[in-house]
Short mmCIF file of C-alpha atoms and ligand atoms in Angstrom, two decimals:
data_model
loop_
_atom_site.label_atom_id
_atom_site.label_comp_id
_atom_site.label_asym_id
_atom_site.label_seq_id
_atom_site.Cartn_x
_atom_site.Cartn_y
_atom_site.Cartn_z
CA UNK A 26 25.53 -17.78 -1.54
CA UNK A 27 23.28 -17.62 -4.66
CA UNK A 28 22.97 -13.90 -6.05
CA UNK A 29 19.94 -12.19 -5.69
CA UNK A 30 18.66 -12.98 -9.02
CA UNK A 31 19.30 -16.67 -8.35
CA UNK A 32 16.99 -16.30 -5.01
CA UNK A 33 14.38 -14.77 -6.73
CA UNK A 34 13.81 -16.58 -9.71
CA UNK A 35 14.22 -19.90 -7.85
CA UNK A 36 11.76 -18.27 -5.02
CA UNK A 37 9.07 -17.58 -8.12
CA UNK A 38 9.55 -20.64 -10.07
CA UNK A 39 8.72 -22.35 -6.75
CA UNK A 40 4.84 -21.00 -6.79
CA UNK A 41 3.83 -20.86 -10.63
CA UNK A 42 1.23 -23.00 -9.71
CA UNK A 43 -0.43 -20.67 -7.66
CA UNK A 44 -0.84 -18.15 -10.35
CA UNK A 45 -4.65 -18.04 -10.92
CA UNK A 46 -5.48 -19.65 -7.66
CA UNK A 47 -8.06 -16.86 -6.11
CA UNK A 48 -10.10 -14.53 -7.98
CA UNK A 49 -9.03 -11.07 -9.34
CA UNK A 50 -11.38 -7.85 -7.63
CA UNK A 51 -14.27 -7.05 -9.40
CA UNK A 52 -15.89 -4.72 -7.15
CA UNK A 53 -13.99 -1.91 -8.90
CA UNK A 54 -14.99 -2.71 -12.56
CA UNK A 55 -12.11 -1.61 -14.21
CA UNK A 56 -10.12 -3.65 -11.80
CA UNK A 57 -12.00 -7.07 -13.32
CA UNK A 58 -10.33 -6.50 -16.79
CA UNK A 59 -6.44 -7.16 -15.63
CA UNK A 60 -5.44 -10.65 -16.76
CA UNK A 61 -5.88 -13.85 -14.08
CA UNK A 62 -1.99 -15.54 -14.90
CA UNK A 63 0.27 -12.04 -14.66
CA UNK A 64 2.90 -13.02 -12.11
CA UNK A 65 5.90 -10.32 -11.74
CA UNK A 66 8.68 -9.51 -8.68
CA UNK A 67 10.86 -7.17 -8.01
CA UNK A 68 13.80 -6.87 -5.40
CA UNK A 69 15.96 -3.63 -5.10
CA UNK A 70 18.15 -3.35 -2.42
CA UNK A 71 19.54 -0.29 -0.43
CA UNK A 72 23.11 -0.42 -2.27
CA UNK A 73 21.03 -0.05 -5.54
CA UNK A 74 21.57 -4.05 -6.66
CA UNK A 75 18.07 -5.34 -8.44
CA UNK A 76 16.47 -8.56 -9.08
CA UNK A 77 13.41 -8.49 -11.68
CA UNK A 78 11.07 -11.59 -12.38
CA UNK A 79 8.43 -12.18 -15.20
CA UNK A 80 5.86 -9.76 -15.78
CA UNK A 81 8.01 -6.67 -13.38
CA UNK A 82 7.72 -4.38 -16.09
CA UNK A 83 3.89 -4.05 -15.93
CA UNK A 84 2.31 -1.53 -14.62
CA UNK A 85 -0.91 -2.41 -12.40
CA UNK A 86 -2.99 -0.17 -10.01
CA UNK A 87 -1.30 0.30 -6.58
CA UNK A 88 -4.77 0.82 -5.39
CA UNK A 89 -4.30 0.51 -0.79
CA UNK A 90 -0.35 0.21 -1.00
CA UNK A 91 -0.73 4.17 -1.57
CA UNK A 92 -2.19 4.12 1.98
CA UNK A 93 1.54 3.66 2.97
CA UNK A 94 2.88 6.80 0.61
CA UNK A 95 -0.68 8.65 2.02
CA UNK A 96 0.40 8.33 5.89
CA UNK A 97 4.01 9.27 4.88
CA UNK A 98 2.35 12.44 3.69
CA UNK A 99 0.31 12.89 6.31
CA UNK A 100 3.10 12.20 9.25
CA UNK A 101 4.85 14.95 7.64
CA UNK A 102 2.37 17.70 7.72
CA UNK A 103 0.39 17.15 10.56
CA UNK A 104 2.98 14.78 12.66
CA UNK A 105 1.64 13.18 15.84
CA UNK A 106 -1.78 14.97 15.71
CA UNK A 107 -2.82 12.46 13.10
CA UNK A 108 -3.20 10.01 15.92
CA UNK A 109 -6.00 11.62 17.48
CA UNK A 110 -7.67 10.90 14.45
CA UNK A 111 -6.91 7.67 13.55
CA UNK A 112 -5.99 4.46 15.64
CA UNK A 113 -3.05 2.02 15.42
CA UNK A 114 -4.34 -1.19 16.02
CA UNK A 115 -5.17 -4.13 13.83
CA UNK A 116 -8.28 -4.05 12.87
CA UNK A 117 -9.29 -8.17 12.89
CA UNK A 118 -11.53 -7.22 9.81
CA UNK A 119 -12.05 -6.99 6.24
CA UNK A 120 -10.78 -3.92 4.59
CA UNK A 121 -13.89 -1.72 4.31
CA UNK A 122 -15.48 -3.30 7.21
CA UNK A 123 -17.86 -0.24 8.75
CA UNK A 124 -19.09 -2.66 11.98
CA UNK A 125 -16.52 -1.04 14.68
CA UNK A 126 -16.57 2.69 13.03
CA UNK A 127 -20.02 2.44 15.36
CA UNK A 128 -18.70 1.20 18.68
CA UNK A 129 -14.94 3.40 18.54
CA UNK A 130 -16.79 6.86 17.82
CA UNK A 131 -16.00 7.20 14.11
CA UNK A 132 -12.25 6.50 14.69
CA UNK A 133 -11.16 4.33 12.41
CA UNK A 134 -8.51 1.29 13.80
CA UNK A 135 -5.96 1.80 11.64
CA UNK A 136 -4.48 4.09 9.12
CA UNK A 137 -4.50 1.17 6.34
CA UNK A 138 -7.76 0.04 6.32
CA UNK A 139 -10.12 2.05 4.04
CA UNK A 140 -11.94 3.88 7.16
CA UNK A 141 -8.45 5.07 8.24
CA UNK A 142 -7.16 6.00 4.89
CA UNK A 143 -10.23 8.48 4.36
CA UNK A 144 -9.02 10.11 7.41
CA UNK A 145 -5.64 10.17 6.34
CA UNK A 146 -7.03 11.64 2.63
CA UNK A 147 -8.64 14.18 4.47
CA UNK A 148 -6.41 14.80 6.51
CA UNK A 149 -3.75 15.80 3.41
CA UNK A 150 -6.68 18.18 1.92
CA UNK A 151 -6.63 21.12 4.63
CA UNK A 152 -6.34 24.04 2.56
CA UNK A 153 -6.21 22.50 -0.48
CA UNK A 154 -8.10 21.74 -3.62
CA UNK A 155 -8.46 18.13 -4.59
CA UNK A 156 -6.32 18.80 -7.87
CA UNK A 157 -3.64 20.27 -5.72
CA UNK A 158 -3.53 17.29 -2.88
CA UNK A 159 -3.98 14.72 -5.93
CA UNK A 160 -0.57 16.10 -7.19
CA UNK A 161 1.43 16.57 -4.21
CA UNK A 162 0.63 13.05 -3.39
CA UNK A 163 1.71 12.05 -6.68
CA UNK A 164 5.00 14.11 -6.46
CA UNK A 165 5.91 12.24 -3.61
CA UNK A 166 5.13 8.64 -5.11
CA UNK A 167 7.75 10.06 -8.38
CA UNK A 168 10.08 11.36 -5.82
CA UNK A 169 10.23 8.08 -4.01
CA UNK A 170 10.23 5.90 -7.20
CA UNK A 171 12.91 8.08 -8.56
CA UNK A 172 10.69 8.31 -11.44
CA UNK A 173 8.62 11.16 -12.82
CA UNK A 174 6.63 8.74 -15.41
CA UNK A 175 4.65 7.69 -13.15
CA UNK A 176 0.89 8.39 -13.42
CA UNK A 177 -2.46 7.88 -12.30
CA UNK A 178 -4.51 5.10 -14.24
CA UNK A 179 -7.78 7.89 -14.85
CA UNK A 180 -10.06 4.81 -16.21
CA UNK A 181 -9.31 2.86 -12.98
CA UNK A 182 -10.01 6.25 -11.05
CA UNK A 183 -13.32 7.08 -12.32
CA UNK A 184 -14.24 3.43 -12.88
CA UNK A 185 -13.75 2.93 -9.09
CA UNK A 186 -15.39 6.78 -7.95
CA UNK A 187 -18.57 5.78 -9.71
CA UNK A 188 -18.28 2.45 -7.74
CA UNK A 189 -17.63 3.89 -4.29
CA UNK A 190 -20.64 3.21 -2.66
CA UNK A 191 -18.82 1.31 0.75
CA UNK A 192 -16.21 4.23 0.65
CA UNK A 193 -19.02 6.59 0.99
CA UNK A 194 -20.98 5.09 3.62
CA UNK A 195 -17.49 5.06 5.78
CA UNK A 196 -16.84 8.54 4.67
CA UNK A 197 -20.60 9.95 5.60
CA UNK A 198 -20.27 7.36 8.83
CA UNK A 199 -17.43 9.37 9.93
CA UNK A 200 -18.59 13.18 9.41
CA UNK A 201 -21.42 12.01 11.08
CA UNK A 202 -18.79 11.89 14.36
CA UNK A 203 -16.93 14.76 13.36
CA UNK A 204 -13.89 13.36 12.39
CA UNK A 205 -13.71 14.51 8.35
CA UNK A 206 -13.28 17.84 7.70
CA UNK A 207 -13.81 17.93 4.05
CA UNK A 208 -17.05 16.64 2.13
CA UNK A 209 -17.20 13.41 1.07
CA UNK A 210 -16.73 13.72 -2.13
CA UNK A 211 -13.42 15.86 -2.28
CA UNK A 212 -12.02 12.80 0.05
CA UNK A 213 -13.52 10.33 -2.54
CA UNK A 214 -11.81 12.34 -5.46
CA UNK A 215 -8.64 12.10 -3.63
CA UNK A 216 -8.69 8.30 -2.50
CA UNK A 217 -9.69 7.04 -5.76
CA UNK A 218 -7.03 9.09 -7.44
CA UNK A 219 -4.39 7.42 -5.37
CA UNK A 220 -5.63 3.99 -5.50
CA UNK A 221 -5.36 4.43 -9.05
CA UNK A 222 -1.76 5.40 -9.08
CA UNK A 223 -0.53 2.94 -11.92
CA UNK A 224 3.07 1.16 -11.28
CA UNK A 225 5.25 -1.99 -11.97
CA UNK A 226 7.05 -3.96 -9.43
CA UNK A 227 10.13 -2.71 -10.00
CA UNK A 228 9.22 0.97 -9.52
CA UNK A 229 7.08 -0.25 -6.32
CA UNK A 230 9.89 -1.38 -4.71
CA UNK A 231 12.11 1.59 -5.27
CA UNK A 232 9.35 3.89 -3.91
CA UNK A 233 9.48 2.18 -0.71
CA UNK A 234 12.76 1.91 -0.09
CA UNK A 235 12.75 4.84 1.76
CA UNK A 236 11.42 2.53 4.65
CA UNK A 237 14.19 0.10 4.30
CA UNK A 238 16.87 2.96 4.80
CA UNK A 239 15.18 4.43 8.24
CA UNK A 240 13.21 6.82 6.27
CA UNK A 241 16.16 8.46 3.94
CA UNK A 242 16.09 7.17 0.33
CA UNK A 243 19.81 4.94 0.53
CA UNK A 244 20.32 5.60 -3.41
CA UNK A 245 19.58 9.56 -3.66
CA UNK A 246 20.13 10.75 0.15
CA UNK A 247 16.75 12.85 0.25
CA UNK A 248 15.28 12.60 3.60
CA UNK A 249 11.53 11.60 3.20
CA UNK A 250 10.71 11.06 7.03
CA UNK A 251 12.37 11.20 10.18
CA UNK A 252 13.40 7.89 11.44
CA UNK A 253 10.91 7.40 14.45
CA UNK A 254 8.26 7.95 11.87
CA UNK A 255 9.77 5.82 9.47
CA UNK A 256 9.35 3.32 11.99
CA UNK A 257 6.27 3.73 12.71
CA UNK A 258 4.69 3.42 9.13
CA UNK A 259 6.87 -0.24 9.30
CA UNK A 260 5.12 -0.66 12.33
CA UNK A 261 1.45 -0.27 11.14
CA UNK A 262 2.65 -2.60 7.83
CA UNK A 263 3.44 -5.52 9.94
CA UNK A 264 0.42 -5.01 12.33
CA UNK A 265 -2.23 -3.99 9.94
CA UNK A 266 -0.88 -4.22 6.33
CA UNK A 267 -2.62 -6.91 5.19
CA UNK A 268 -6.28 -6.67 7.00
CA UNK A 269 -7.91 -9.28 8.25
CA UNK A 270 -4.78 -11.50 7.48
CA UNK A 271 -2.31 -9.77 8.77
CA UNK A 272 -1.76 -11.96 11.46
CA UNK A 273 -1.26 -14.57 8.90
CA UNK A 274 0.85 -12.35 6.51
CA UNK A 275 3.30 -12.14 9.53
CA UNK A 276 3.09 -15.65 10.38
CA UNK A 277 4.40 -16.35 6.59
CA UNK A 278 6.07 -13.98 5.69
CA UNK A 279 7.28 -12.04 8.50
CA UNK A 280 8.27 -8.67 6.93
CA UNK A 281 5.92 -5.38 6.91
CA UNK A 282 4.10 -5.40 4.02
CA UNK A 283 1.14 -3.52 2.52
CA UNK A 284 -1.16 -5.34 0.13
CA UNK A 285 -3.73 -3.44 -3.32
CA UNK A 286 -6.80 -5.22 -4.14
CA UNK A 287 -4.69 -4.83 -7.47
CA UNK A 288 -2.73 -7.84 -6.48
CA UNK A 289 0.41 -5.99 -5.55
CA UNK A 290 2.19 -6.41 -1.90
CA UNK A 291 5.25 -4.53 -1.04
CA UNK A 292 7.60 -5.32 1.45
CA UNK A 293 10.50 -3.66 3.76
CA UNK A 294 13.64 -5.58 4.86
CA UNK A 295 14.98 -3.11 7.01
CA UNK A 296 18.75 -2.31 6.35
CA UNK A 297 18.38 -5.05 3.50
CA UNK A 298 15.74 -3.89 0.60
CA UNK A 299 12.55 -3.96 -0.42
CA UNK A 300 10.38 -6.34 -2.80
CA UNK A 301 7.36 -5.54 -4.60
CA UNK A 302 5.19 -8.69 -6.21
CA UNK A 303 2.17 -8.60 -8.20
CA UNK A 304 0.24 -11.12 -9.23
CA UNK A 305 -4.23 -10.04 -9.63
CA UNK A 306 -5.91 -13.22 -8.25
CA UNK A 307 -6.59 -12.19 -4.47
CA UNK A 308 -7.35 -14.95 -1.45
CA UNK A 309 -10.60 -13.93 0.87
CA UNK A 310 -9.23 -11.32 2.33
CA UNK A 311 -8.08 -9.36 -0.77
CA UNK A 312 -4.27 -10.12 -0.73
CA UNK A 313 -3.00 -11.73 -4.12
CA UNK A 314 -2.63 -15.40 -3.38
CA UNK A 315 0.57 -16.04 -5.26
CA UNK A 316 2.42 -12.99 -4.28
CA UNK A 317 2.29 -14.06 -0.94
CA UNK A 318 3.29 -17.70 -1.61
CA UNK A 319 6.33 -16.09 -3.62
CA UNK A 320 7.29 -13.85 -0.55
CA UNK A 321 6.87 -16.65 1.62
CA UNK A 322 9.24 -18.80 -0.31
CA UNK A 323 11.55 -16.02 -0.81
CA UNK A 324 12.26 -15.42 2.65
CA UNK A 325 12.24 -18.94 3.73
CA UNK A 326 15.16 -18.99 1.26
CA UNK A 327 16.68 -15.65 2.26
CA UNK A 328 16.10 -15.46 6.61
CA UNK A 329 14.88 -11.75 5.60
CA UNK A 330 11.97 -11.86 8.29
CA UNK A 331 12.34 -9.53 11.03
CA UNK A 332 10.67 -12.23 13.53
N1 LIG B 30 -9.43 1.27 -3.78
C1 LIG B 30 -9.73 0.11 -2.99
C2 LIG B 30 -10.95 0.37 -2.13
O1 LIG B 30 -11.02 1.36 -1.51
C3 LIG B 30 -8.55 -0.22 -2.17
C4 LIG B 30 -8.73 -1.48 -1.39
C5 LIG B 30 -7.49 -2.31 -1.37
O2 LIG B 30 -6.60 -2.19 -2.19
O3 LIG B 30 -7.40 -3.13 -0.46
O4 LIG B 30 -11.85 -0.41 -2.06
#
């Protein structure tokens, strides 16, 4: 059996030709800036072994993977009344897609879509100011990545609020039915905050490894969630991590995932690890083209899907 750092760099090497295939987001102008041919992976596993590939040591904006850390949050403070709020379904379109926020009463589909992570932001605001739920949302991204460096990328932040124009409409769409508590612009503070969180791959995947290890981080023993919610956040990564393409995601990869329009994807092997790829160019749907191909051949080497 080839170690891990064997499988990965073999998995990588495998798809260098797909760096630059796609086109890196430029809706968020800040986002535009990050270089086309970065390519970087990440494996850590639950005993603590790591794997690191090419550019893991960057650090790139997390931008909807925080979606994942945001419903963690959320699950914990408000538990299954959440669910009233927002649904769990795959959503069958693109990430800031407004068109069934009309028909389904203002409830968004899913909690990783950008409708559904509003909710979910406002949802982490009762009772308190946006400077307070900005940092108790980054507390729990250090305390997951075992690493209190970690910071929010404020050009990318304010570079995205000024920009937020589709984030708004869903916003104001949903206060119009009730179901935002806060204005729109303490949710858009938040959410742009957190999509701005600024990480490498190798500190993604330790912040998610939590999900690996039925909710309890394996390397420090702190309980993060309880396992039947720990499941479910897996459960809305396979189903709607990826939007549009999640169906496809699964289909290659087979893992949940969660996918940034920064071009990072993190995945959970349950009971195994987790790995974190980034890589900016994005395919149609806003997924980075060649971290997927580098999952996909990673796991066709490795058997890690779950399917
Ligand atoms: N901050 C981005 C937005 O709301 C996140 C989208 C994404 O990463 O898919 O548009």
């Amino acid at each position: 059996m080839p170690s891990l750092q064997t499988q990965l760099d073999l998995a990588c090497q495998s798809i260098q030709h797909e760096i630059g295939v796609g086109k890196v987001a430029d809706y968020i102008p800040a986002l535009a800036q990050v270089p086309a041919d970065k390519f970087g992976a990440a494996i850590v596993t639950v005993t603590g072994e790591k794997a690191l590939f090419g550019d893991s040591q960057e650090y790139f904006s997390i931008q909807s993977i925080s979606k994942v850390f945001a419903l963690t949050a959320s699950l914990n403070l408000h538990d299954k009344k959440i669910w009233d709020r927002v649904g769990r379904e795959p959503s069958g379109n693109a990430f800031n897609s407004i068109v069934q926020l009309e028909k389904e009463g203002g409830i968004p589909r899913n909690p990783l879509i950008n409708a559904g992570a509003l909710v979910v932001t406002d949802s982490l605001l009762e009772s308190k100011t946006t400077e307070d739920c900005t940092a108790h949302l980054l507390k729990l991204v250090r305390q997951l990545a075992d690493n209190d460096s970690i910071a929010i990328n404020s050009e990318v932040a304010q570079s995205e609020r000024e920009t937020a124009h589709r984030n708004a409409s869903l916003a104001h769409f949903m206060q119009s039915f009730g179901n935002l508590k806060r204005t729109v612009s303490d949710v858009l503070d938040v959410y742009c905050q957190q999509c701005a969180i600024a990480m490498n791959c190798e500190q993604l995947a330790r912040s998610a490894l939590y999900l690996a290890s039925n909710g309890t981080d394996p390397l420090t023993k702190t309980h993060i969630v309880d396992e039947e919610r720990a499941r479910r956040i897996n459960a809305m990564m396979m189903l709607c991590g990826h939007y549009d393409a999640s169906g496809d995601f699964a289909h290659r990869v087979g893992l949940p995932g969660k996918s940034g329009v920064g071009g990072g994807i993190v995945v959970v092997i349950p009971d195994i690890g987790t790995v974190a790829v980034w890589s900016p160019c994005l395919n149609v749907n806003g997924n980075s083209h060649a971290g997927t191909a580098a999952l996909e051949a990673l796991v066709r080497a490795t058997n890690w899907n779950v399917l």
